PDB file of C-alpha atoms and ligand atoms in Angstrom:
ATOM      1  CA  UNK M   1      30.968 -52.520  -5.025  1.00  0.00           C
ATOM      2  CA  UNK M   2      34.292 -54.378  -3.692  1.00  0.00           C
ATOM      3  CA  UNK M   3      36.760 -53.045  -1.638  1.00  0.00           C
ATOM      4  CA  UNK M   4      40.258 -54.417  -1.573  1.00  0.00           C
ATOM      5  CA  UNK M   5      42.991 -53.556   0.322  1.00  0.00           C
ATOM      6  CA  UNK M   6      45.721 -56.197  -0.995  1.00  0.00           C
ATOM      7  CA  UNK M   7      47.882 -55.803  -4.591  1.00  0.00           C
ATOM      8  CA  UNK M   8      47.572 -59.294  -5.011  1.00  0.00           C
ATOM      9  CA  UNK M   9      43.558 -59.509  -4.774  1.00  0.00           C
ATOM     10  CA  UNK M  10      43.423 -56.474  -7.103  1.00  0.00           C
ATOM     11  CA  UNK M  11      45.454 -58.221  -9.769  1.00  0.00           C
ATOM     12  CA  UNK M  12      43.362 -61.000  -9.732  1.00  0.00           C
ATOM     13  CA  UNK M  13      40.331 -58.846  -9.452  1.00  0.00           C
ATOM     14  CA  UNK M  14      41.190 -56.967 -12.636  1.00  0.00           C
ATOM     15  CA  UNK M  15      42.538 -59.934 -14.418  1.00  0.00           C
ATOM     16  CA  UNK M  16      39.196 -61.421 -13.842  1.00  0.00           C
ATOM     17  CA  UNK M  17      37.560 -58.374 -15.579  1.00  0.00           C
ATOM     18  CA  UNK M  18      39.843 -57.857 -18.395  1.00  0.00           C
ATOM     19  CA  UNK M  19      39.234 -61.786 -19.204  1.00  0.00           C
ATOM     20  CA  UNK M  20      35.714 -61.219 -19.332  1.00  0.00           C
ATOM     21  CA  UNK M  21      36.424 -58.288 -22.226  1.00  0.00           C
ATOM     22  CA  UNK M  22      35.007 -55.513 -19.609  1.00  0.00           C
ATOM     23  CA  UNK M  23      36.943 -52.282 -20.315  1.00  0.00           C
ATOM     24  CA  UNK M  24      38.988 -50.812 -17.286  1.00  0.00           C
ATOM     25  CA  UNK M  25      38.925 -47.008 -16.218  1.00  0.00           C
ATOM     26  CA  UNK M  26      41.290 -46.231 -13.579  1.00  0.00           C
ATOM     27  CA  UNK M  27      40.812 -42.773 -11.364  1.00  0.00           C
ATOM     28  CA  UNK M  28      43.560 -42.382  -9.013  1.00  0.00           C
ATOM     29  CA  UNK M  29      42.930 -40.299  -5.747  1.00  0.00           C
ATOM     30  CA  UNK M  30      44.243 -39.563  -2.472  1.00  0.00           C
ATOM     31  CA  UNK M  31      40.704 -39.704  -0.836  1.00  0.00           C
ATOM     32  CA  UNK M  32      38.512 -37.113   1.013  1.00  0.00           C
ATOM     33  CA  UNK M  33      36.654 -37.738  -2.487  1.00  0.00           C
ATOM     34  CA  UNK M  34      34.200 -34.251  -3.259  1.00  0.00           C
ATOM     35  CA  UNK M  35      32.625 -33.141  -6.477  1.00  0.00           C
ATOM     36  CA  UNK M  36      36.114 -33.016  -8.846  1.00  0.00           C
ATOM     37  CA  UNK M  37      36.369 -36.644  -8.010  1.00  0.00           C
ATOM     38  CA  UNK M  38      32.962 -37.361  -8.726  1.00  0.00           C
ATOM     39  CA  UNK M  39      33.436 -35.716 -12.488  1.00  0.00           C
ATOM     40  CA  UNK M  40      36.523 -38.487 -12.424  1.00  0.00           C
ATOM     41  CA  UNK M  41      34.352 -41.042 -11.916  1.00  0.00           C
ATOM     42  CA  UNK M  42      31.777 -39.770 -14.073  1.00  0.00           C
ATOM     43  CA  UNK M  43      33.738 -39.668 -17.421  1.00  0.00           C
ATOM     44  CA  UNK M  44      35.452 -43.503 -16.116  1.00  0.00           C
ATOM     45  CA  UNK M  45      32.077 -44.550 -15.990  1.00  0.00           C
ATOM     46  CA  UNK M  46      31.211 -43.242 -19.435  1.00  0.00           C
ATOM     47  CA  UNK M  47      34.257 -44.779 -20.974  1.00  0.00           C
ATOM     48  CA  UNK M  48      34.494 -48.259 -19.326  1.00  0.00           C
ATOM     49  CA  UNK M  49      32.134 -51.204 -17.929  1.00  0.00           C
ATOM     50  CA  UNK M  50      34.439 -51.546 -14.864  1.00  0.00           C
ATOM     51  CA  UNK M  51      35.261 -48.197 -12.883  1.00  0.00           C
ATOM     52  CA  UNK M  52      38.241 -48.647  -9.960  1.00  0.00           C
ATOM     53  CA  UNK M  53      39.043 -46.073  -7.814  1.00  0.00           C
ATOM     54  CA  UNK M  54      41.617 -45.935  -5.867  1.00  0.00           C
ATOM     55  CA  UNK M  55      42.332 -43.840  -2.525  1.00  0.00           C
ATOM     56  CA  UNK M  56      45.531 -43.877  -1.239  1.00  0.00           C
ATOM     57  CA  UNK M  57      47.540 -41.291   0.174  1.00  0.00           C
ATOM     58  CA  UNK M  58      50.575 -41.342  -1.171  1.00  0.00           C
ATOM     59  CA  UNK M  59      53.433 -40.211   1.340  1.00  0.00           C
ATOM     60  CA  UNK M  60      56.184 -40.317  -1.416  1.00  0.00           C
ATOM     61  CA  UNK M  61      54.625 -37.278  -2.969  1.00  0.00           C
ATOM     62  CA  UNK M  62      55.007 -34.565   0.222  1.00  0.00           C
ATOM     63  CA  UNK M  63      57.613 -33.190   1.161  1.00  0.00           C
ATOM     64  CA  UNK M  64      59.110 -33.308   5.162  1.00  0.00           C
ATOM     65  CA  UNK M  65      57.098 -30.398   5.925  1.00  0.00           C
ATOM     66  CA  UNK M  66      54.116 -30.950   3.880  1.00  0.00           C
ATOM     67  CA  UNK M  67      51.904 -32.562   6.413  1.00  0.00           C
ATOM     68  CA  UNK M  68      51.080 -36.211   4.703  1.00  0.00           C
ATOM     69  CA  UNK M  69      50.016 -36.922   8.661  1.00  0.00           C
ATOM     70  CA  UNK M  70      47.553 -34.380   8.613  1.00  0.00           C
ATOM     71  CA  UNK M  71      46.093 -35.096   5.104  1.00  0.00           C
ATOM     72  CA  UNK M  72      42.231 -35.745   5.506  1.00  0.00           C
ATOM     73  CA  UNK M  73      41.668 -39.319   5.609  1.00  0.00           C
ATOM     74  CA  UNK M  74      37.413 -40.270   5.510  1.00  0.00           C
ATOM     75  CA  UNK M  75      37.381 -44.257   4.061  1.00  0.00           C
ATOM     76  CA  UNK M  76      34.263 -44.966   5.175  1.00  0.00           C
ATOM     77  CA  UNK M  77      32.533 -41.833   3.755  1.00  0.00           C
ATOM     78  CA  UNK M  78      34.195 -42.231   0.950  1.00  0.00           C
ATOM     79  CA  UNK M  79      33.623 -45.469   0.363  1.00  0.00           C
ATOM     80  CA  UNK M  80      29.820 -44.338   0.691  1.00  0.00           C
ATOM     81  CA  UNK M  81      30.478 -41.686  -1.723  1.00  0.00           C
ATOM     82  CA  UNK M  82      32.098 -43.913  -4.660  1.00  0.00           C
ATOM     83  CA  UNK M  83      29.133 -47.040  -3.586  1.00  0.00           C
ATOM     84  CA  UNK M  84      26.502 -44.091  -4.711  1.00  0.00           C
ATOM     85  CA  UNK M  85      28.840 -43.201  -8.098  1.00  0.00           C
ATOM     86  CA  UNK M  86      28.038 -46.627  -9.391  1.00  0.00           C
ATOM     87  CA  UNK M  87      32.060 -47.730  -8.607  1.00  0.00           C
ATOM     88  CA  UNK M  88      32.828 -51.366  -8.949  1.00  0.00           C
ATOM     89  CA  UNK M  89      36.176 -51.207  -7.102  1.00  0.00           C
ATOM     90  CA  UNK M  90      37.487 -48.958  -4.750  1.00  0.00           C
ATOM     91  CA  UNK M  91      41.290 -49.963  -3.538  1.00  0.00           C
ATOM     92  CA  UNK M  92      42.260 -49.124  -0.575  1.00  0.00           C
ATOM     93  CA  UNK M  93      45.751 -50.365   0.079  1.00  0.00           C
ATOM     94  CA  UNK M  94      48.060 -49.379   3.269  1.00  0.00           C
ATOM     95  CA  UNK M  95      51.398 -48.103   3.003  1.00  0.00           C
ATOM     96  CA  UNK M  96      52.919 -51.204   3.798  1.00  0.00           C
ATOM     97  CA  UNK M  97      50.780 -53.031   1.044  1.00  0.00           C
ATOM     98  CA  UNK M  98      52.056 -49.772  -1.728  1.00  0.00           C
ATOM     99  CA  UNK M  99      55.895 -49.706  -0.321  1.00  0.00           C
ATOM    100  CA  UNK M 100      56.708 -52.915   1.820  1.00  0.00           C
ATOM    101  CA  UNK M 101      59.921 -52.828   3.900  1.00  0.00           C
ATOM    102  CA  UNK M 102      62.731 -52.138   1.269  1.00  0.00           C
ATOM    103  CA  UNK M 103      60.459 -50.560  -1.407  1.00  0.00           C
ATOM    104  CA  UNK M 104      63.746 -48.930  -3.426  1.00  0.00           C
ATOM    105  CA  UNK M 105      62.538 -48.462  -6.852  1.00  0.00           C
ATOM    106  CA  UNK M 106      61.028 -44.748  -7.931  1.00  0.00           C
ATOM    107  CA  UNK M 107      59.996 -43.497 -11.639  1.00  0.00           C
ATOM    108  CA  UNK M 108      61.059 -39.634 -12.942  1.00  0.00           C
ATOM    109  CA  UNK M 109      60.171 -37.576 -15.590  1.00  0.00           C
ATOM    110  CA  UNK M 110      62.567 -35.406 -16.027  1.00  0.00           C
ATOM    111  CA  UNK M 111      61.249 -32.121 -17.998  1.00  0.00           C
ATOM    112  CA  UNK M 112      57.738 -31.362 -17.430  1.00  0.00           C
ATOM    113  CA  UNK M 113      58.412 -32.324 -13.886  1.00  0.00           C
ATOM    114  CA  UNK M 114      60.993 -30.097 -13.582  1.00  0.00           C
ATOM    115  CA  UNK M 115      58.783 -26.055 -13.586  1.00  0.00           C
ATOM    116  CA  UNK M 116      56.106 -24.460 -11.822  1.00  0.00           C
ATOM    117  CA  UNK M 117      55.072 -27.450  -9.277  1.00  0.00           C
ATOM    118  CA  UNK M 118      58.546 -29.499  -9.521  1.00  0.00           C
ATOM    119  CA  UNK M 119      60.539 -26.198  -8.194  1.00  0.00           C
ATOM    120  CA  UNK M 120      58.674 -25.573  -4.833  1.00  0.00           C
ATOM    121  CA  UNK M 121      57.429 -29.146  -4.403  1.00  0.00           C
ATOM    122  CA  UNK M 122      60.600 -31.271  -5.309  1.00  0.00           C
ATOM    123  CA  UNK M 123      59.421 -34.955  -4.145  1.00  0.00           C
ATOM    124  CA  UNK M 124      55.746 -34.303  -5.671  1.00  0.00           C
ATOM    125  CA  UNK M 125      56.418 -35.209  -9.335  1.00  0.00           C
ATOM    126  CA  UNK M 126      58.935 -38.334  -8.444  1.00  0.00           C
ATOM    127  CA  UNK M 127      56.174 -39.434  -5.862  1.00  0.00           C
ATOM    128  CA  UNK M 128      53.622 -38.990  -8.273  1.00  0.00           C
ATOM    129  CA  UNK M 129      55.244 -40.725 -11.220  1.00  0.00           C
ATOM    130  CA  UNK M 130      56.133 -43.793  -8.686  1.00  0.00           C
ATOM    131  CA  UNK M 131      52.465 -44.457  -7.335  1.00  0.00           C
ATOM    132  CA  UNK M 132      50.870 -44.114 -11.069  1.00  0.00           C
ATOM    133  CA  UNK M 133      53.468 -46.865 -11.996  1.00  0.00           C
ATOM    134  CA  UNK M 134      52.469 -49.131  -9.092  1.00  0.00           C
ATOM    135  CA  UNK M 135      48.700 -48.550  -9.839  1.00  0.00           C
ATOM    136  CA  UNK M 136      48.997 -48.880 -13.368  1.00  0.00           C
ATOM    137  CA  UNK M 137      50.840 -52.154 -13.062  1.00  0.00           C
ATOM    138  CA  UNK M 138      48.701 -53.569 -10.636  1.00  0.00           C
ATOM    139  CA  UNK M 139      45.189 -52.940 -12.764  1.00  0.00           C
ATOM    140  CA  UNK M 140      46.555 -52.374 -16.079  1.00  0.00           C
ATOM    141  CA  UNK M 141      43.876 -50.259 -17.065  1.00  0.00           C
ATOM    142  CA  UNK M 142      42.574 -49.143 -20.302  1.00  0.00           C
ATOM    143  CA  UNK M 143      42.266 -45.909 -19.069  1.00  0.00           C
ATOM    144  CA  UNK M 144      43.444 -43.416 -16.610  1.00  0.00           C
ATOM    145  CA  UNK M 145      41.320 -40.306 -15.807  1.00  0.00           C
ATOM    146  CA  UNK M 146      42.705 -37.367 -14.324  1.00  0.00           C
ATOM    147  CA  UNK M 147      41.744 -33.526 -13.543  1.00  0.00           C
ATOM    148  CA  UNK M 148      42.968 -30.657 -15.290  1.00  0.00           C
ATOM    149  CA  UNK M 149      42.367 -28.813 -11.892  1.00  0.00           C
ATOM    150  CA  UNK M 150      46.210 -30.627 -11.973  1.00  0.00           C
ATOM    151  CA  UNK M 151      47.152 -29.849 -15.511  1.00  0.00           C
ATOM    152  CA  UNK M 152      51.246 -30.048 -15.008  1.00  0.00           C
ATOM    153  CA  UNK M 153      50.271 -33.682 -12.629  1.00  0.00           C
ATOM    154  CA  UNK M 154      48.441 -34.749 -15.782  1.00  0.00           C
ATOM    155  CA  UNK M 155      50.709 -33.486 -18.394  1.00  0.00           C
ATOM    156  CA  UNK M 156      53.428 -35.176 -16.706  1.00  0.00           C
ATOM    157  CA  UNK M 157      51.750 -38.265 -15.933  1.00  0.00           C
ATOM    158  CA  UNK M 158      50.840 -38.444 -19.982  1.00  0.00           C
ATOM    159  CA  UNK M 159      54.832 -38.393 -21.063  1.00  0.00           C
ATOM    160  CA  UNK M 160      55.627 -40.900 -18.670  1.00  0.00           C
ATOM    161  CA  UNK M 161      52.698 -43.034 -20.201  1.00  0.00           C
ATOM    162  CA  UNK M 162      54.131 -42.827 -23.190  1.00  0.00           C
ATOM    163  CA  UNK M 163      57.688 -43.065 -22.909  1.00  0.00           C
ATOM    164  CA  UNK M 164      57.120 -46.137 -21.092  1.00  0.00           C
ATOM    165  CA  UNK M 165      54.331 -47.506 -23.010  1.00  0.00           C
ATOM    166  CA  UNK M 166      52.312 -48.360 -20.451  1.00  0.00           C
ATOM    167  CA  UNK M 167      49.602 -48.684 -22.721  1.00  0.00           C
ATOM    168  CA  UNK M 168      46.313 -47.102 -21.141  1.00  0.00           C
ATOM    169  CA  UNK M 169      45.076 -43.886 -22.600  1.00  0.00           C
ATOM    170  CA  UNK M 170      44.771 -40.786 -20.410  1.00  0.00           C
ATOM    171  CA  UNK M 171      41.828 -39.080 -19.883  1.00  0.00           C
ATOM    172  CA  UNK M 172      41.662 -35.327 -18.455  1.00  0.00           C
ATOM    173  CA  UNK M 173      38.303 -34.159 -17.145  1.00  0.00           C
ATOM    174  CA  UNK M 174      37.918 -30.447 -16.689  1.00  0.00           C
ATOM    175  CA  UNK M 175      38.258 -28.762 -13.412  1.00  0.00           C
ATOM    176  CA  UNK M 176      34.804 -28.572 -11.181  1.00  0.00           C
ATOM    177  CA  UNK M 177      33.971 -25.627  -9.342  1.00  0.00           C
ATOM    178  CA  UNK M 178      32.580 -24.206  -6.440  1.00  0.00           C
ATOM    179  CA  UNK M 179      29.372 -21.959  -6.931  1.00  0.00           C
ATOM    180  CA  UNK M 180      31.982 -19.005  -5.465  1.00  0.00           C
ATOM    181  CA  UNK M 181      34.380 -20.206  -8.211  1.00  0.00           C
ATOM    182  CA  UNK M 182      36.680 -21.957  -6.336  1.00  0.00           C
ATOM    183  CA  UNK M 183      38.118 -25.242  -7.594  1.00  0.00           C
ATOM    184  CA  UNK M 184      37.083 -28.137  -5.651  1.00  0.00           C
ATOM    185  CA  UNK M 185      39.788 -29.490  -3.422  1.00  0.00           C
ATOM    186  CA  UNK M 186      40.529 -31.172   0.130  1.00  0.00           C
ATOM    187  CA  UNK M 187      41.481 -27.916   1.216  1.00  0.00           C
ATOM    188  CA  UNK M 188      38.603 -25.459   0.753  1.00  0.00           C
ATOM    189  CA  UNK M 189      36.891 -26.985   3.810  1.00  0.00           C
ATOM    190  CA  UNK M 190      40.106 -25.845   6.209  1.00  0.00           C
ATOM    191  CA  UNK M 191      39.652 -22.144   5.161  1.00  0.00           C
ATOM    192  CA  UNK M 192      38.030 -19.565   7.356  1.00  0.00           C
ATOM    193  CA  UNK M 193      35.773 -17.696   6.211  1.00  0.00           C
ATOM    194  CA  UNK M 194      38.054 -14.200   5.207  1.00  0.00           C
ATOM    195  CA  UNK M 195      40.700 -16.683   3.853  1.00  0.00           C
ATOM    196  CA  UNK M 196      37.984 -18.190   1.537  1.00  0.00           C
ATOM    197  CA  UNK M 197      36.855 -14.602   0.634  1.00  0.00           C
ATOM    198  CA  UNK M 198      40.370 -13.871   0.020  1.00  0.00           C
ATOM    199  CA  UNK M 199      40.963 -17.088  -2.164  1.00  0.00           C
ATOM    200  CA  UNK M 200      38.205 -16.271  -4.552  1.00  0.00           C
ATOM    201  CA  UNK M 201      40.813 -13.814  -6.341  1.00  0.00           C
ATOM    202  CA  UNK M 202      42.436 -16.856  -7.564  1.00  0.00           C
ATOM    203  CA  UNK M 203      39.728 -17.783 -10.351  1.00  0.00           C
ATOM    204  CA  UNK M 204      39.062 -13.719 -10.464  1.00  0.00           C
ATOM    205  CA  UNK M 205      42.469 -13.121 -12.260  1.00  0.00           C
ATOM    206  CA  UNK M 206      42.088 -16.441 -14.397  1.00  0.00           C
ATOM    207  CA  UNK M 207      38.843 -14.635 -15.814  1.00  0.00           C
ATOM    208  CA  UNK M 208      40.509 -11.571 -16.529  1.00  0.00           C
ATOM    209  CA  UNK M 209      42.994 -13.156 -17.895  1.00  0.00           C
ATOM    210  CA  UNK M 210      41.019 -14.904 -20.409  1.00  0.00           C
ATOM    211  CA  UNK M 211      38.957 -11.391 -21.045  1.00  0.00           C
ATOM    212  CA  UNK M 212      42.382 -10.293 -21.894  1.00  0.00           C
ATOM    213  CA  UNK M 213      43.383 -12.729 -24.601  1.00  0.00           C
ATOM    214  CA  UNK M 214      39.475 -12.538 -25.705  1.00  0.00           C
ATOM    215  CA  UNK M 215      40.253  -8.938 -26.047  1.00  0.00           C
ATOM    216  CA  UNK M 216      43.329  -9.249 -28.034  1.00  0.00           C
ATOM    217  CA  UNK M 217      46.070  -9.189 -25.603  1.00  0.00           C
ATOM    218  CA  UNK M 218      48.578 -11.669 -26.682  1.00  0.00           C
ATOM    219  CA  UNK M 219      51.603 -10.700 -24.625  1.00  0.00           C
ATOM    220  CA  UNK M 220      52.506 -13.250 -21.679  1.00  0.00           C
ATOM    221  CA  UNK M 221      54.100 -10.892 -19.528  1.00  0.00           C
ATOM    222  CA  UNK M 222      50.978  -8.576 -19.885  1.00  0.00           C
ATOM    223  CA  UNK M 223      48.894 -11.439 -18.512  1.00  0.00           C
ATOM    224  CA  UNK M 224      51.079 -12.016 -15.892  1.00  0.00           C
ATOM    225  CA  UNK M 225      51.766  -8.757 -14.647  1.00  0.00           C
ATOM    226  CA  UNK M 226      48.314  -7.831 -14.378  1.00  0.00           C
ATOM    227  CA  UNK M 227      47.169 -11.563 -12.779  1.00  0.00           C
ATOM    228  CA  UNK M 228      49.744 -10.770 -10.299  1.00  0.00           C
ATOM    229  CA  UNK M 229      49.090  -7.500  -9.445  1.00  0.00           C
ATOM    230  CA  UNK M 230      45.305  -8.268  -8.887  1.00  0.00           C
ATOM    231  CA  UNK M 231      46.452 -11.490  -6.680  1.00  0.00           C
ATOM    232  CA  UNK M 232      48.460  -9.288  -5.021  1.00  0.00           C
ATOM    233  CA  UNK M 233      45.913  -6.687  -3.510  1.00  0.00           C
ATOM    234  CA  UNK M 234      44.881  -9.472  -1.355  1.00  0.00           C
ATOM    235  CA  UNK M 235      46.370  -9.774   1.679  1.00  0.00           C
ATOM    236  CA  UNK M 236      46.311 -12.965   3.378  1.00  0.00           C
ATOM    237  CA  UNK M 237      47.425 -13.980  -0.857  1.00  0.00           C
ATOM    238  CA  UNK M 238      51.351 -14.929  -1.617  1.00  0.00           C
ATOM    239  CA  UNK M 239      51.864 -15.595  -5.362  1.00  0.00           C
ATOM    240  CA  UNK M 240      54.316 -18.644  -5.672  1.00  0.00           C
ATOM    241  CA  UNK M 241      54.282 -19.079  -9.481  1.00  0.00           C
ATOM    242  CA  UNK M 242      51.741 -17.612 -12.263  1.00  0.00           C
ATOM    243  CA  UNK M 243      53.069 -18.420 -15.981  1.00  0.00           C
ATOM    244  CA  UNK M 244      51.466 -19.074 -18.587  1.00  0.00           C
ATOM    245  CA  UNK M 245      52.514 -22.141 -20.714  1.00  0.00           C
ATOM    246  CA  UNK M 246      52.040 -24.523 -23.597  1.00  0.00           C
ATOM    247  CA  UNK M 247      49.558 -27.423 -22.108  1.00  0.00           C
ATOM    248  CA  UNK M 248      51.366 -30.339 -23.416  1.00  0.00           C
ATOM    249  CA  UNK M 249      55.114 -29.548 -22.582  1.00  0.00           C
ATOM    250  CA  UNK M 250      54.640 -26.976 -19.743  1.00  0.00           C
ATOM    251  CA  UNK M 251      56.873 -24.717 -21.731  1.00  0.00           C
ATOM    252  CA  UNK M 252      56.512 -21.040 -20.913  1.00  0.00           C
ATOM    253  CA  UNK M 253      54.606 -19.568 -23.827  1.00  0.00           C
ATOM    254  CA  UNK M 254      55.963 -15.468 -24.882  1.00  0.00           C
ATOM    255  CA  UNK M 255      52.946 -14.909 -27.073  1.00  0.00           C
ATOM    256  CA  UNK M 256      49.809 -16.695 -26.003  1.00  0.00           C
ATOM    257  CA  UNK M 257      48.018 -18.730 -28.918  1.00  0.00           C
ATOM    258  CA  UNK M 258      44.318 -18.498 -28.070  1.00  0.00           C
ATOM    259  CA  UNK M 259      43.066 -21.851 -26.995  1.00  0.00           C
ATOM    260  CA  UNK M 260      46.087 -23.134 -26.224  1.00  0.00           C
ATOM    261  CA  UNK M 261      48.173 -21.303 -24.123  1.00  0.00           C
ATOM    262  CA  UNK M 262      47.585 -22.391 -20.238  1.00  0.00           C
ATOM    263  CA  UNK M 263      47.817 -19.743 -17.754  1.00  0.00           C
ATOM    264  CA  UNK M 264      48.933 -21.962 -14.327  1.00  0.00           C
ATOM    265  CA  UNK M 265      48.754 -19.909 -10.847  1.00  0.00           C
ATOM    266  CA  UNK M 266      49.912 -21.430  -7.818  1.00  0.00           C
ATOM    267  CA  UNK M 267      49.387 -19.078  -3.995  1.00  0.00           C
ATOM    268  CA  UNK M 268      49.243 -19.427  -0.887  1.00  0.00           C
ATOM    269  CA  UNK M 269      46.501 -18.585   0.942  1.00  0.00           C
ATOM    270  CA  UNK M 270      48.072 -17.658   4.743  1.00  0.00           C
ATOM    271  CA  UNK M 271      49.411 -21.212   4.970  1.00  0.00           C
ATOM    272  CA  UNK M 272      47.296 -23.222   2.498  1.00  0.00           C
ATOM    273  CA  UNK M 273      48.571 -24.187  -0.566  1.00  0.00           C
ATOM    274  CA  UNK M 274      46.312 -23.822  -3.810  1.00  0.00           C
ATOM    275  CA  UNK M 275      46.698 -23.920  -7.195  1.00  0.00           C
ATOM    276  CA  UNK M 276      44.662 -23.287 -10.434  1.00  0.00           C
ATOM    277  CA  UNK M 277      44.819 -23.071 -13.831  1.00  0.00           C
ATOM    278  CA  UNK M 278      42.635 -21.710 -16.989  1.00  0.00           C
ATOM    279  CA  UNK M 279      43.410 -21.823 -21.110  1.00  0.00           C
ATOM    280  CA  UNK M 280      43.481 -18.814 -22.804  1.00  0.00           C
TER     281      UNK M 280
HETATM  282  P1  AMP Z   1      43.792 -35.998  -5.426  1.00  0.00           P
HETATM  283  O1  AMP Z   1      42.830 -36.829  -4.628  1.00  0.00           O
HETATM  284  O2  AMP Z   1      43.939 -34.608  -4.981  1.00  0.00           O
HETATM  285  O3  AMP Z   1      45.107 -36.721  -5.667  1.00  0.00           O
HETATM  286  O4  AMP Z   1      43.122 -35.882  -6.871  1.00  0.00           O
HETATM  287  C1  AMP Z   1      42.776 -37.008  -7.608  1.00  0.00           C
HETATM  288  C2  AMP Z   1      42.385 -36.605  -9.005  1.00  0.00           C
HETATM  289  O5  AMP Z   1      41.260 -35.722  -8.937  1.00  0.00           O
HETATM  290  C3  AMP Z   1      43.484 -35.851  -9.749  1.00  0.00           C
HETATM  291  O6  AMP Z   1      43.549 -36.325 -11.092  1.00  0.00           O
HETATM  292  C4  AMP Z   1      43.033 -34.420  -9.685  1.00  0.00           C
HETATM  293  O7  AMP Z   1      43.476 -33.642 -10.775  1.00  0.00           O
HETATM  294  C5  AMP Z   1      41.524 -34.583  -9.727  1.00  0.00           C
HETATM  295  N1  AMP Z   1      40.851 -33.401  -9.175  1.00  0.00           N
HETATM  296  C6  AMP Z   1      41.044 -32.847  -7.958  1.00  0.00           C
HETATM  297  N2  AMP Z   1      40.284 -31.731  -7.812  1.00  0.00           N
HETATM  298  C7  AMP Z   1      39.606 -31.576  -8.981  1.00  0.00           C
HETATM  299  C8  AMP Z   1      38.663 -30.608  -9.459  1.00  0.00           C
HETATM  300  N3  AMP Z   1      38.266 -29.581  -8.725  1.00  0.00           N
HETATM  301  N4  AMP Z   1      38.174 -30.769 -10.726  1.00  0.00           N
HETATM  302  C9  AMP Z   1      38.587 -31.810 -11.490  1.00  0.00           C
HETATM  303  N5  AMP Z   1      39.453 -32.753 -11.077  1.00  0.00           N
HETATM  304  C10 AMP Z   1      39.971 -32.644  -9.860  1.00  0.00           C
END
């Protein structure tokens, strides 16, 4: 496995592997790699002879107050971690190497950006939108794989794909859980024991939910009502959005069309931010 740390040695690295005819798979992270990264890797490995990874924490994509210092940063384990997943590249770059003195030029989507996610967190979809563009023009890989744990990140990251043609094909790999339920993510470790407890009702309503719709329910606001009503007997739980919306635009959805309608949930959990998702 290599590890690079410069865009110019990554460009020449990947150049070197498309001209050989090996098929790229890209998975974008932010680091602190655990088990929904590992699924990443899993389905890049199953789609492409080269697998890059890269970890980066991208400091465009929080807000003033949402603690990009404080975001867990393990290299070393995780370059461990991704040597064990078979990865041939991990890159690494700084923030100087990503955005060097007088970095001015940012990518939007403007419409799926703009719900759920892109109300309470309004730099995450522009920072998000920037560093895929930077990535995918310094690999140019054939593929891009993604979690669904991050369904509006992915959705959104797909139209910009494909309004710019950037050419690779996106891959979405569905969310890994906890035995308890609980999605995998950097911030499970953080959470105290009652807060954990407490957090489990977030893939409790997505089941009943589903139950719902498997029972017939069709009506959004039903779903909703009830999701939020069961998030809300917790009380260490703030609901900050649940909807429930068409996958591909991240259009609310009034009636929900089994199998396709996505019901999105994002809470806090005292001051922990999670969200989750489930289709109906
Ligand atoms: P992050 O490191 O949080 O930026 O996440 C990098 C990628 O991993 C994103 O595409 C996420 O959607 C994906 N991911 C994070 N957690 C999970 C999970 N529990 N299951 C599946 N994919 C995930």
């Amino acid at each position: 496995m290599q590890k690079i740390t410069t865009v110019t040695e990554m460009q020449q690295l990947a150049r070197a592997f498309r001209a050989k005819g090996s098929r790229l798979a890209l998975v974008s992270t932010m680091g602190a790699l655990h088990e929904g990264h590992l699924a990443l890797i899993k389905a890049a490995r199953e789609r492409a002879e080269t697998v890059i990874v890269s970890i980066f924490v991208n400091p465009l994509q929080f807000g003033p107050s949402e603690g990009v210092v404080a975001y867990p940063r393990m290299l070393e384990a995780d370059l461990a971690t991704c040597a064990q997943a078979n990865v041939d590249v991990v890159f690494a770059p700084s923030t100087e190497e990503m955005y060097p003195r007088g970095y001015s030029s940012y990518v939007m989507e403007e419409s799926l950006s703009k719900p759920l996610c892109g109300v309470s967190r309004p730099h995450l979809f522009r920072g998000v939108t920037t560093v895929l563009s930077v990535l995918l023009n310094i690999v140019r890989p054939d593929c891009l794989v993604m979690g669904r744990k991050d369904a509006q990140q992915a959705a959104v990251a797909r139209k910009m794909i494909n309004d710019l043609h950037f050419g690779a094909e996106i891959v979405v790999v569905p969310t890994i859980r906890e035995a308890d339920g609980l999605a995998c993510g950097v911030r499970n470790r953080d959470l105290t024991t009652t807060q954990r407890q407490e957090s489990l009702v977030i893939h409790q309503s997505l089941k009943k939910a589903k139950e719902m719709v498997d029972s017939g329910v069709r009506s959004s606001d039903r779903i909703v009502a009830e999701v939020t009503h069961i998030i809300g007997q917790r009380r260490r739980v703030r609901v900050i959005y649940v909807s429930i919306v068409d996958e591909a635009t991240m259009d609310p959805m009034r009636e929900v069309v089994p199998g396709r309608g996505l019901l999105v949930i994002a809470v806090w959990v005292d001051e922990i931010r999670f969200i989750d998702n489930m289709v109906l």
